[in-house]
Coordinates of C-alpha atoms in Angstrom, one line a residue:
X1 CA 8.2 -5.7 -17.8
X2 CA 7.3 -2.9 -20.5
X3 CA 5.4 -4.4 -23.3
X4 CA 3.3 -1.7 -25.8
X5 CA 1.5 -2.0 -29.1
X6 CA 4.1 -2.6 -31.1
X7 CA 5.5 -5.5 -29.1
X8 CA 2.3 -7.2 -29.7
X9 CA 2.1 -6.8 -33.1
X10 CA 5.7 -7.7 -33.5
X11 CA 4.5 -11.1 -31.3
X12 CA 1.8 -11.7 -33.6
X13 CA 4.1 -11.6 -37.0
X14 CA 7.3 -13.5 -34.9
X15 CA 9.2 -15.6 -37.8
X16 CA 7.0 -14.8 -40.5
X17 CA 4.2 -17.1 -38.6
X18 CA 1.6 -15.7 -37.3
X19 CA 1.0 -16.2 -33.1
X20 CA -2.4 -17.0 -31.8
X21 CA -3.5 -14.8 -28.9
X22 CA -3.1 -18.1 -26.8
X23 CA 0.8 -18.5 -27.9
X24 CA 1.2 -14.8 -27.4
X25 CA -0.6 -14.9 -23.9
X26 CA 1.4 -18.2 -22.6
X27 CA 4.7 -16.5 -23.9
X28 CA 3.6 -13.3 -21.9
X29 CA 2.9 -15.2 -18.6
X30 CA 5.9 -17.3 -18.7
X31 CA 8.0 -14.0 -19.2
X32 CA 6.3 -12.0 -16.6
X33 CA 6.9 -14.7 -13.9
X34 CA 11.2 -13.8 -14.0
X35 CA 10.5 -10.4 -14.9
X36 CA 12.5 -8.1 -12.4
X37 CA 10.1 -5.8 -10.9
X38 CA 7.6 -8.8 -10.2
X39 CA 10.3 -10.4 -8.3
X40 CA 11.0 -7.3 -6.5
X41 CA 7.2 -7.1 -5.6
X42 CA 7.1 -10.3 -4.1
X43 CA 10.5 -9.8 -2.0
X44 CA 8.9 -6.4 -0.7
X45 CA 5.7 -8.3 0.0
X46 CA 7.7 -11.1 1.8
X47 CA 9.5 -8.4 4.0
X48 CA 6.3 -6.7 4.7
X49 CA 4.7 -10.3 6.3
X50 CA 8.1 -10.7 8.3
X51 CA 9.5 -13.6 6.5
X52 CA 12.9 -11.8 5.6
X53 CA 16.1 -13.4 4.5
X54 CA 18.0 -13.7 8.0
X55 CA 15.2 -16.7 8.4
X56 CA 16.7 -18.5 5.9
X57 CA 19.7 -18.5 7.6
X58 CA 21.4 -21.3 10.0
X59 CA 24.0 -20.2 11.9
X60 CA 24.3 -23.5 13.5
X61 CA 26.0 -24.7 10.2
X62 CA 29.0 -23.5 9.5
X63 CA 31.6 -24.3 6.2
X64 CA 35.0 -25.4 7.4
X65 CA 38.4 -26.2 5.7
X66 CA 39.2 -29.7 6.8
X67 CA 42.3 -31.7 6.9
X68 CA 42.9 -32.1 3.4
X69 CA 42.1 -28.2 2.8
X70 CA 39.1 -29.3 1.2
X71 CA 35.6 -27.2 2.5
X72 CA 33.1 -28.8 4.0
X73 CA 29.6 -28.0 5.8
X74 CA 29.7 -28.7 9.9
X75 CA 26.7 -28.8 11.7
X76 CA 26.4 -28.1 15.5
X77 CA 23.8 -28.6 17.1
X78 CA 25.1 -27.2 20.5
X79 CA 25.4 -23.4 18.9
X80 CA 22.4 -21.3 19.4
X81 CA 20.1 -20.1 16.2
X82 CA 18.7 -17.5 17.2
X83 CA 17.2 -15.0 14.0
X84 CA 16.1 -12.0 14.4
X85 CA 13.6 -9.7 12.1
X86 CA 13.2 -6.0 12.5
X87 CA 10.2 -4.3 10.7
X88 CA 11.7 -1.8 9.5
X89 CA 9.3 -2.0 6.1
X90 CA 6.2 -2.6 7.7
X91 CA 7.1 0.4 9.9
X92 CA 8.1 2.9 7.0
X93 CA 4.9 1.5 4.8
X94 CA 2.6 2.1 7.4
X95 CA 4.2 5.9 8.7
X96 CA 4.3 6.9 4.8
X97 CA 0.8 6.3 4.1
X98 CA -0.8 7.1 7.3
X99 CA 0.9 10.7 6.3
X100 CA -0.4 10.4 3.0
X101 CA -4.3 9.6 3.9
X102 CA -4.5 9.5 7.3
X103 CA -7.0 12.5 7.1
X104 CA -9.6 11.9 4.1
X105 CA -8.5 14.0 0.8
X106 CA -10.3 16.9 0.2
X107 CA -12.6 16.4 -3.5
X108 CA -13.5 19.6 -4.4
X109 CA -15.2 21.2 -7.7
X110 CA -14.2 24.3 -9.3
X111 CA -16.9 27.1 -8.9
X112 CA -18.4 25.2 -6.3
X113 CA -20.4 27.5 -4.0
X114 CA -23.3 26.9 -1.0
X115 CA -26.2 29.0 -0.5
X116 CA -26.5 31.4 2.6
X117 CA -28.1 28.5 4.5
X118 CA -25.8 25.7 3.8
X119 CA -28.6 23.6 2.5
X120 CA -28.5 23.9 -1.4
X121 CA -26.0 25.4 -3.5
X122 CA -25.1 25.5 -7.3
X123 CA -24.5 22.8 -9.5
X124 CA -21.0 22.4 -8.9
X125 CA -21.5 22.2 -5.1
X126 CA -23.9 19.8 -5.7
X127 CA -21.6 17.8 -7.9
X128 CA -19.0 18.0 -5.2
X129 CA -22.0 16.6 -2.5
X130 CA -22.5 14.0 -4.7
X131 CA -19.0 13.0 -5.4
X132 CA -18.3 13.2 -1.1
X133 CA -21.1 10.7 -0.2
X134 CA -19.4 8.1 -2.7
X135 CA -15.8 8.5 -0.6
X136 CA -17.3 6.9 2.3
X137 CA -15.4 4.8 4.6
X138 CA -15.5 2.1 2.7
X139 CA -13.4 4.0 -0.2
X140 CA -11.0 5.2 2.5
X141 CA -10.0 1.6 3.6
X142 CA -9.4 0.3 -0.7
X143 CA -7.7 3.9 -0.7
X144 CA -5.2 3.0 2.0
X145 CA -4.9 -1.2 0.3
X146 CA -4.0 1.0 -2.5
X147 CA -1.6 3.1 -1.6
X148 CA 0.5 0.4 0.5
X149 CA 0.5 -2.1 -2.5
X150 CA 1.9 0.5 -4.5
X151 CA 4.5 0.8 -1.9
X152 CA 5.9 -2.5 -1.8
X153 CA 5.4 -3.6 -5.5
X154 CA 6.2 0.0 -7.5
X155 CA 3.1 0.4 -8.9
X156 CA -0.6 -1.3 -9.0
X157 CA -3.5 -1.1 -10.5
X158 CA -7.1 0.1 -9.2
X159 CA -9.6 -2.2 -10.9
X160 CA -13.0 -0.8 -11.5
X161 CA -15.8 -3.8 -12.1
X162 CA -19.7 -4.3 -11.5
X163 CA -21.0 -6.2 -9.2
X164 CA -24.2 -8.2 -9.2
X165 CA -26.4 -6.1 -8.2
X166 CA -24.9 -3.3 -10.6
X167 CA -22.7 -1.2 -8.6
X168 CA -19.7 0.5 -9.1
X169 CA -17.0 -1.7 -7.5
X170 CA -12.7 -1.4 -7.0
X171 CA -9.8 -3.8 -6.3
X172 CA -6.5 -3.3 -5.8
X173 CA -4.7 -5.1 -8.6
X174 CA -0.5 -6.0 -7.8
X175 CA 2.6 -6.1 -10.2
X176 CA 2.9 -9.9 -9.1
X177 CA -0.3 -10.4 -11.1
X178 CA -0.8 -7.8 -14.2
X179 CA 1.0 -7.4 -17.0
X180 CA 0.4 -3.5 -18.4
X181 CA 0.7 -3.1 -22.0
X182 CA 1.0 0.7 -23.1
X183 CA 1.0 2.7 -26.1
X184 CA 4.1 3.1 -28.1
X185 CA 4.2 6.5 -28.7
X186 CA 5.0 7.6 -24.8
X187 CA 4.8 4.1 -23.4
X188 CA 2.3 6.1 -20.7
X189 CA -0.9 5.7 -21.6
X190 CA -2.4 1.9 -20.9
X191 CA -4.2 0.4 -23.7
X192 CA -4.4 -3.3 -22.7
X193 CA -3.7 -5.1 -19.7
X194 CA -3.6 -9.2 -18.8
X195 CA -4.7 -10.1 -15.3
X196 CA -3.7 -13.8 -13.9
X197 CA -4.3 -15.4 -11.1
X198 CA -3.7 -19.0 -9.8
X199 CA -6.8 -21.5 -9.3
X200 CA -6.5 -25.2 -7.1
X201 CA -8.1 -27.9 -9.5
X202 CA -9.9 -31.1 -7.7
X203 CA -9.8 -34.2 -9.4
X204 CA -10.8 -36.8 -7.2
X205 CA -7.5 -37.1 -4.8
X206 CA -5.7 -34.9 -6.9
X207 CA -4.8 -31.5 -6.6
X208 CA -3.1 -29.3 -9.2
X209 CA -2.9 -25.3 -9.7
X210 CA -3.9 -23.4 -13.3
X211 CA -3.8 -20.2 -14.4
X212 CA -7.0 -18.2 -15.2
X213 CA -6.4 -14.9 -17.0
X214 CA -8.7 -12.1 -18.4
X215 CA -7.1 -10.4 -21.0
X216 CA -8.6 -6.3 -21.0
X217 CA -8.8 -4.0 -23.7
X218 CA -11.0 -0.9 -24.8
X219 CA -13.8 -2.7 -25.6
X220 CA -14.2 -6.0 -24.1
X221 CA -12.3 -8.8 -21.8
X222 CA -11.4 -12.1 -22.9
X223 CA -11.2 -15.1 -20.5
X224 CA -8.7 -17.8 -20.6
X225 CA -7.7 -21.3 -18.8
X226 CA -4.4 -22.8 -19.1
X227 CA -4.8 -26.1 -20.7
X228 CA -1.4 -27.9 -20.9
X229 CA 1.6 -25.2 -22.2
X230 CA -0.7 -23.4 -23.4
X231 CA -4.3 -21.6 -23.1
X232 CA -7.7 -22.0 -24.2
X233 CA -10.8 -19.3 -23.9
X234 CA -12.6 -20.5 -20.8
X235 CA -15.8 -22.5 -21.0
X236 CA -17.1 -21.0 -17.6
X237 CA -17.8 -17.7 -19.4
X238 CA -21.1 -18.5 -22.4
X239 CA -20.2 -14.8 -23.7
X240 CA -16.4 -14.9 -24.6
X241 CA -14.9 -12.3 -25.5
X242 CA -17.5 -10.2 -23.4
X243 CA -18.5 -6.9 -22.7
X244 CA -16.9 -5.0 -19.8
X245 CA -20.2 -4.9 -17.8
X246 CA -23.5 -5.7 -18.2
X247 CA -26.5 -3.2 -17.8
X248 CA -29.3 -5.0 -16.0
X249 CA -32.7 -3.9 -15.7
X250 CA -35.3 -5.7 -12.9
X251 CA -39.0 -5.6 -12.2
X252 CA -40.9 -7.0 -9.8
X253 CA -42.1 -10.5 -10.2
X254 CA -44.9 -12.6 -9.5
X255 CA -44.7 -12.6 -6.1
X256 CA -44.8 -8.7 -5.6
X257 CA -41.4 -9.1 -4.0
X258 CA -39.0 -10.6 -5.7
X259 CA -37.1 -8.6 -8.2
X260 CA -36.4 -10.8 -11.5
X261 CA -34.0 -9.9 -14.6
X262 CA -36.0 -8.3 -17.8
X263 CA -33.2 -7.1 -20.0
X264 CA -29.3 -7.5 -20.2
X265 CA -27.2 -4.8 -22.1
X266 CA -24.1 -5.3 -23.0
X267 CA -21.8 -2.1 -22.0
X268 CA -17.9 -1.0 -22.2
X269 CA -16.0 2.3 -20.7
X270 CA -14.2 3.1 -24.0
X271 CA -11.0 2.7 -22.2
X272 CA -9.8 -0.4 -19.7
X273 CA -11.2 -0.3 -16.6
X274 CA -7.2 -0.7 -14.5
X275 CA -6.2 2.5 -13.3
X276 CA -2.3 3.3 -12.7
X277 CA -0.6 4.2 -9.1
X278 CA 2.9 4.6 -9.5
X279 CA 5.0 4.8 -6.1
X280 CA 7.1 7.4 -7.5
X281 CA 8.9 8.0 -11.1
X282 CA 11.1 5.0 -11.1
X283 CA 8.7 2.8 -10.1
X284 CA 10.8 1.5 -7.3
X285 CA 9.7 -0.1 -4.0
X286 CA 9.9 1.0 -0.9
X287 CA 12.1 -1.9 0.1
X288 CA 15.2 -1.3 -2.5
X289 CA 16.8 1.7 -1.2
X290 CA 17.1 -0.2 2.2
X291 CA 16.9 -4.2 1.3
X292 CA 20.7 -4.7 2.0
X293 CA 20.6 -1.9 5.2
X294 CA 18.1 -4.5 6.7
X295 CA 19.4 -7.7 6.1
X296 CA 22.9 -6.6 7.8
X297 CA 21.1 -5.2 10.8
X298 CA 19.4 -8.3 10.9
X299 CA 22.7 -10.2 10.0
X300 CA 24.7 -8.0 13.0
X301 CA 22.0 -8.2 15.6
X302 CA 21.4 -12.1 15.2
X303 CA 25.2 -13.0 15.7
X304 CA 25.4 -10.6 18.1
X305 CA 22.4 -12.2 19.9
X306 CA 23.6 -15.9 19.2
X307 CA 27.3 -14.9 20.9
X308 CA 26.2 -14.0 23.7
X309 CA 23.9 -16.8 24.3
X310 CA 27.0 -19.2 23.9
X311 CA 30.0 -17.5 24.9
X312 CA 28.8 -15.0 28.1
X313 CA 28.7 -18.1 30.7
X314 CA 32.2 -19.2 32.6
X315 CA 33.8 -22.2 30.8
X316 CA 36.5 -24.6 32.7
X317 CA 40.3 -24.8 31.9
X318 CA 40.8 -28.5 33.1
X319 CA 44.3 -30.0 32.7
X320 CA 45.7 -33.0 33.9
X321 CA 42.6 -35.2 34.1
X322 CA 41.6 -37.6 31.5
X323 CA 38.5 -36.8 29.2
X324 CA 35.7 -39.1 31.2
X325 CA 37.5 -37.0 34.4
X326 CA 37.3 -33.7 32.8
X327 CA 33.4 -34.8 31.8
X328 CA 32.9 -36.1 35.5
X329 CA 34.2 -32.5 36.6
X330 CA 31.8 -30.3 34.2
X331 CA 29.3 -31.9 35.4
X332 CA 29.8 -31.6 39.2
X333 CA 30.4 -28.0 38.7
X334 CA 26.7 -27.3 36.6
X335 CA 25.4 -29.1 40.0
X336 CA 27.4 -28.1 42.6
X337 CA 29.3 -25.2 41.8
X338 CA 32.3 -26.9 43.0
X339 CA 34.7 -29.5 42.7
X340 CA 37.6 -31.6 44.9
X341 CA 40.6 -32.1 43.3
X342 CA 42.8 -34.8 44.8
X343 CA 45.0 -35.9 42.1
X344 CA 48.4 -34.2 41.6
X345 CA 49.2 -31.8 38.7
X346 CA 45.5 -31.5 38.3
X347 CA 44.5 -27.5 37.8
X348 CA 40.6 -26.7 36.8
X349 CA 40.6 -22.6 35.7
X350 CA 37.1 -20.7 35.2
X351 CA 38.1 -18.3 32.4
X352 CA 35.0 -16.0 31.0
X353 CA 35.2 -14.8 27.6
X354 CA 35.5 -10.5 27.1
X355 CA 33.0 -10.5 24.3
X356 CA 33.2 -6.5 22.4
X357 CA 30.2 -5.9 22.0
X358 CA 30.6 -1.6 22.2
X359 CA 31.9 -1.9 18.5
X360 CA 28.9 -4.0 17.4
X361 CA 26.3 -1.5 19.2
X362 CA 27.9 1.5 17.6
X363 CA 27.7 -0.3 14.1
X364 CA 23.8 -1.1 14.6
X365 CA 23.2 2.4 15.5
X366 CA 24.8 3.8 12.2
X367 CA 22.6 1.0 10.6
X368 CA 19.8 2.2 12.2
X369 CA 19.8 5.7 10.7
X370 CA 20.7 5.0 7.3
X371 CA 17.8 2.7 7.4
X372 CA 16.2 5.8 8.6
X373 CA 17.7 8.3 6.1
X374 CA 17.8 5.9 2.8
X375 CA 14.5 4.7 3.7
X376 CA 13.0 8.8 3.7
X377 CA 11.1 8.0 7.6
X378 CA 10.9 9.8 10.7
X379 CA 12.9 8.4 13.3
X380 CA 10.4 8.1 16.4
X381 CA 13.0 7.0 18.8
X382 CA 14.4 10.8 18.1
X383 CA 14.5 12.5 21.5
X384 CA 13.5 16.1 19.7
X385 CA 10.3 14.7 18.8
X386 CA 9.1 14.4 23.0
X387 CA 10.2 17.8 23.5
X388 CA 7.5 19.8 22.0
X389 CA 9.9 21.4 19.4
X390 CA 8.8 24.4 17.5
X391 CA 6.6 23.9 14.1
X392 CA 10.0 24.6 12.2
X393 CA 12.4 22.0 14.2
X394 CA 9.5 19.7 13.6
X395 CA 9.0 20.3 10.0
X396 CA 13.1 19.5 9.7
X397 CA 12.4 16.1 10.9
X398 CA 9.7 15.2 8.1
X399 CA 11.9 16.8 5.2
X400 CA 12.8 13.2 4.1
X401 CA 9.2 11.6 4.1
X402 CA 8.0 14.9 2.8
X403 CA 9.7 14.1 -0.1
X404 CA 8.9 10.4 -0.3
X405 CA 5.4 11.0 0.3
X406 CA 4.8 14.0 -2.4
X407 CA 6.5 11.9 -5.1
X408 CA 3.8 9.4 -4.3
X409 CA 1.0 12.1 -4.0
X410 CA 2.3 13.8 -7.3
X411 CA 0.8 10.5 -9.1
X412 CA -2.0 9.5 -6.3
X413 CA -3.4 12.8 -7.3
X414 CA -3.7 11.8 -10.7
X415 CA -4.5 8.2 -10.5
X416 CA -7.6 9.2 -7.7
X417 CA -8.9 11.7 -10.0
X418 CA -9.1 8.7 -12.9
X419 CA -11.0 6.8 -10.4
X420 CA -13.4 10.3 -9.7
X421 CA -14.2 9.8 -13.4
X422 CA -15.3 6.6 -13.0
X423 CA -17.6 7.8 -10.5
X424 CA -18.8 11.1 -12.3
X425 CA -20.1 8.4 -15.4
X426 CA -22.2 6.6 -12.6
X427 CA -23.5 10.2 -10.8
X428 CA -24.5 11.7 -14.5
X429 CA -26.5 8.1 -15.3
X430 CA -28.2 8.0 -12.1
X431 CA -29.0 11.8 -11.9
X432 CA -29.5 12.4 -15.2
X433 CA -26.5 15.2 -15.6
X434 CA -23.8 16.0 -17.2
X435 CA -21.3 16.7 -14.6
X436 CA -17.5 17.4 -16.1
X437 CA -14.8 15.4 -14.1
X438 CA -12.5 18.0 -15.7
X439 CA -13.6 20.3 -12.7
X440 CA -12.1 17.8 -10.1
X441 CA -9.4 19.1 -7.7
X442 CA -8.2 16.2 -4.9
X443 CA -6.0 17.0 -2.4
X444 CA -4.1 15.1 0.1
X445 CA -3.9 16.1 3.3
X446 CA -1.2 14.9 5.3
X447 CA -0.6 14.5 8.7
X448 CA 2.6 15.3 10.2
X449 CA 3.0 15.9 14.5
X450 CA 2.7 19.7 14.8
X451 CA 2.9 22.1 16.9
X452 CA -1.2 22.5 17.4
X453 CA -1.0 26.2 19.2
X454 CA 0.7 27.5 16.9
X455 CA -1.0 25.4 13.7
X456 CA -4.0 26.6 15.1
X457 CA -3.1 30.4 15.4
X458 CA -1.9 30.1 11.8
X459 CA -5.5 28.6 10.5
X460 CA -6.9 31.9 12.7
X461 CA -4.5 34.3 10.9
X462 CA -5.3 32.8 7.3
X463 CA -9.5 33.3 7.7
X464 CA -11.0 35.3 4.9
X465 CA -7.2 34.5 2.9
X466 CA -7.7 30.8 2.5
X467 CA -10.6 28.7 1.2
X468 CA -13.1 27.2 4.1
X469 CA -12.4 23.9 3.4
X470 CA -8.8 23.9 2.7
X471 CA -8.1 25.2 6.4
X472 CA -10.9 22.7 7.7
X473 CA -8.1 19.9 6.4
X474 CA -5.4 21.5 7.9
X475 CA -6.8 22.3 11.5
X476 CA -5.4 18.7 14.3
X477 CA -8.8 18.4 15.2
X478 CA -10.6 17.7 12.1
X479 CA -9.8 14.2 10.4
X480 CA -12.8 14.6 7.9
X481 CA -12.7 17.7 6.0
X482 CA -16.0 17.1 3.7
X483 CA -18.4 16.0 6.6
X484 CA -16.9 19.2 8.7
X485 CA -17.4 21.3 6.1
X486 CA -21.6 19.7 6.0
X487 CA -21.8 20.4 9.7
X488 CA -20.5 23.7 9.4
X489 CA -22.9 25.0 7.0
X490 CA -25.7 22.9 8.8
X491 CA -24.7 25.1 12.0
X492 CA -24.6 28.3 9.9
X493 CA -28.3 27.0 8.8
X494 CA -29.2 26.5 12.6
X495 CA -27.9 29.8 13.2
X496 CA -30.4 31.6 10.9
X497 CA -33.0 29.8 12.0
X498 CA -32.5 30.5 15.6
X499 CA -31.8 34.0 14.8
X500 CA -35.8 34.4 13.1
X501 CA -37.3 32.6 15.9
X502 CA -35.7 34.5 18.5
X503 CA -36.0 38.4 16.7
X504 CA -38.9 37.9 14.7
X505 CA -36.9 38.6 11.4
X506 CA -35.7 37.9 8.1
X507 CA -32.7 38.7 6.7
X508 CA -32.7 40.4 3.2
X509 CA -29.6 42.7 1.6
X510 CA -30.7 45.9 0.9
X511 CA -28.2 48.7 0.0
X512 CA -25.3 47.0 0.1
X513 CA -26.1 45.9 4.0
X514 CA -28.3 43.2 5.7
X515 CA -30.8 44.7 8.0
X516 CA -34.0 43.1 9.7
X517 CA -37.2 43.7 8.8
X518 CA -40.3 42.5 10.6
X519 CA -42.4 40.0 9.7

């Protein structure tokens, strides 16, 4: 659902009357909940938990024409209903984005350069230090929530928020619950956005859902309740609308412990605080290309399943018994395995039915890989893969999630160095600088199977051609550029330091060339 500036205003003049923002919001909601690429969102997240559409399917229940050539639904219970699920999403999801970030990204600073020792550098190394410690772990687990919502819904949002005790803060926003509203120039930019979320209400026995929403601009954040068809501002919140964050100061109290509130600021960013992951230029889920790919393998392998279950077992031919005879029969054949026939004209025939099931196999296989090749994953089951292929055979097999994966890079890239900028506000308050977020370069650093002899010989070949750190990323043994990059220059530091305790000397350049002098 696109909705800009102009929409709004348009909303706010509709037939000559002017809308309140609680009209405009309701109308907003009610639109958003049938909007398209919601609906899509919430299929790819269904597929995702393995509740696909073969579940919803009984294949005990079958429409026949009856006598009067009239259809009707026939139920037997005696059929087997058997469903089966492949994860072929979960699978694709989880293989895309642990090529995306399953190494750290590498956040460096233009100009950034250590001293001799490792230990201090200029400004813009220290910019980059200070930006590394804040990508901890922690960041590397919203980083990955991130990147696989943005996979099944299209696009989400990373939501930047204080906590209580003042800190810098994310969460990973879907396209179930936020409706973006852009500028209407490029319809790029986001100006506004309305997050809304479902709430249980309690009164006494009785249970009902609402809907809270917080509606964001560029310098404050309204809160709403649903009261009826419509909405009203939200008693819970004193201060409504209200800043983006407040800036708290503390102090000791009394008790020489305790640290007690002395001021309250109110503060915005200037811009809304949702920042924008798109999975690729479309906007389309993972799950589209291959939604319908899925469901017939499901479709083929769950009749497939369900036929052999009921038709594989030897079945009687009995003529020339009555039915309670023929019943009597069956049953002495599940016990005994056989039967004595006395009564002439009687004939009982075990017939076994030739189920063809090479023609079903071969059709699940071709399913199989165009699931593979629509979906842009590697194929693991791939024989080539076990038999340490050359770098070049093995680059061939990733062409296809290459190219999924950089389309989502191309704007992970972008979206991870808004985020950065976020962070850069929070370094230049605390350290009292003025660092420029404009000198941000992320990388991703993906991580295909390689050939590591001859990845390595390459990263050997390329010293003194390529950056430090950039072949730190790419070397199979390293899954954390930034803190190899800290222990290398801590060695380098060792290194010198052993060096003086073991020659007695210092190391000074002096014509062009280092030479020791005594101490």
């Amino acid at each position: 659902m696109l909705i800009t500036e102009t929409d709004l205003i348009n909303l706010r003049i509709s037939a000559n009357a002017t809308q309140t923002d609680a009209q405009i919001l309701a109308e907003l909601i009610l639109a958003h909940e049938t909007d398209p690429g919601r609906v899509k969102a919430i299929e790819a997240d269904r597929y995702y938990k393995f509740e696909q559409d073969i579940k919803a399917l009984d294949f005990q229940t079958v429409t026949v024409i009856n006598s009067n050539d009239v259809e009707e639904e026939f139920t037997n219970k005696n059929r087997s209903n058997v469903r089966i699920q492949h994860r072929f999403l979960f699978n694709q999801v989880e293989q895309k984005i642990g090529y995306i970030s399953g190494k750290e990204p590498t956040i460096a600073v233009d100009d950034a350069e250590p001293s001799e020792d490792g230990s201090t550098g200029n400004e813009e190394f220290q910019f980059q230090t200070a930006l590394t410690n804040t990508t901890d772990a922690k960041f590397r687990k919203v980083l990955l929530q991130w990147q696989r919502k943005t996979s099944l819904h299209g696009v989400s949002w990373l939501h930047e928020y204080k906590d209580a005790k003042g800190k810098l803060r994310q969460v990973i926003i879907g396209r179930d619950s936020f409706i973006p509203i852009y500028d209407t120039s490029y319809e790029q930019d986001l100006l506004e956005g309305i997050y809304y979320y479902p709430i249980e209400l309690r009164t006494g026995t009785e249970t009902k859902i609402i809907i809270k929403a917080q509606w964001w601009t560029a310098k404050d954040v309204t809160y709403w309740v649903q009261s009826g068809n419509s909405y009203i501002m939200d008693p819970d919140y004193p201060i409504n609308p209200a800043p983006h964050y407040w800036e708290v100061t503390r102090v000791t109290g009394p008790d020489g412990v305790t640290q007690v509130e002395k001021s309250r600021v109110p503060k915005t960013w200037g811009r809304i605080p949702f920042i924008e992951q798109a999975n690729n230029a479309d906007k389309l889920t993972d799950l589209e290309p291959i939604k319908d790919l899925i469901d017939s393998y499901d479709l083929v392998a769950s009749k497939g399943t369900n036929n052999l279950m009921d038709f594989n077992e030897f079945y009687a031919v009995i003529q020339g018994f009555g039915g309670d005879t023929a019943s009597a029969i069956v049953r002495k054949l599940e016990i005994n395995r056989a039967v004595s026939v006395n009564s002439q004209g009687g004939n009982i025939e075990m017939k076994q039915l030739d189920l063809q099931m090479s023609g079903r196999i071969d059709w699940l296989k071709e399913l199989w890989k165009a699931i593979h090749v629509f979906g842009q994953a590697v194929d693991v089951t791939n024989d080539q893969l076990g038999n340490a292929p050359s770098g070049v055979s093995l680059k061939f097999q990733y062409t296809l999630l290459d190219l999924k994966a950089n389309n989502m890079i191309i704007e992970a890239e972008t979206a991870l160095k808004e985020h950065l900028t976020f962070l850069t506000e929070e370094i230049n308050k605390a350290e009292k600088k003025q660092y420029d977020p404009e000198e941000i370069r992320v990388t991703f650093n993906k991580s295909p199977i390689t050939n590591d002899a001859e990845l390595v010989q390459m990263i050997i070949d390329s010293d003194n051609l390529v950056p430090e750190r950039i072949l730190l990323a790419a070397h199979p043994l390293i899954h954390d550029a930034d803190q190899a990059y800290k222990d290398m220059m801590e060695q380098r530091k060792e290194r010198i330091e052993d060096q003086r305790r073991t020659f007695g000397t210092v190391l000074r350049e002096e014509g062009g060339e280092h030479e020791g002098e005594k101490e």
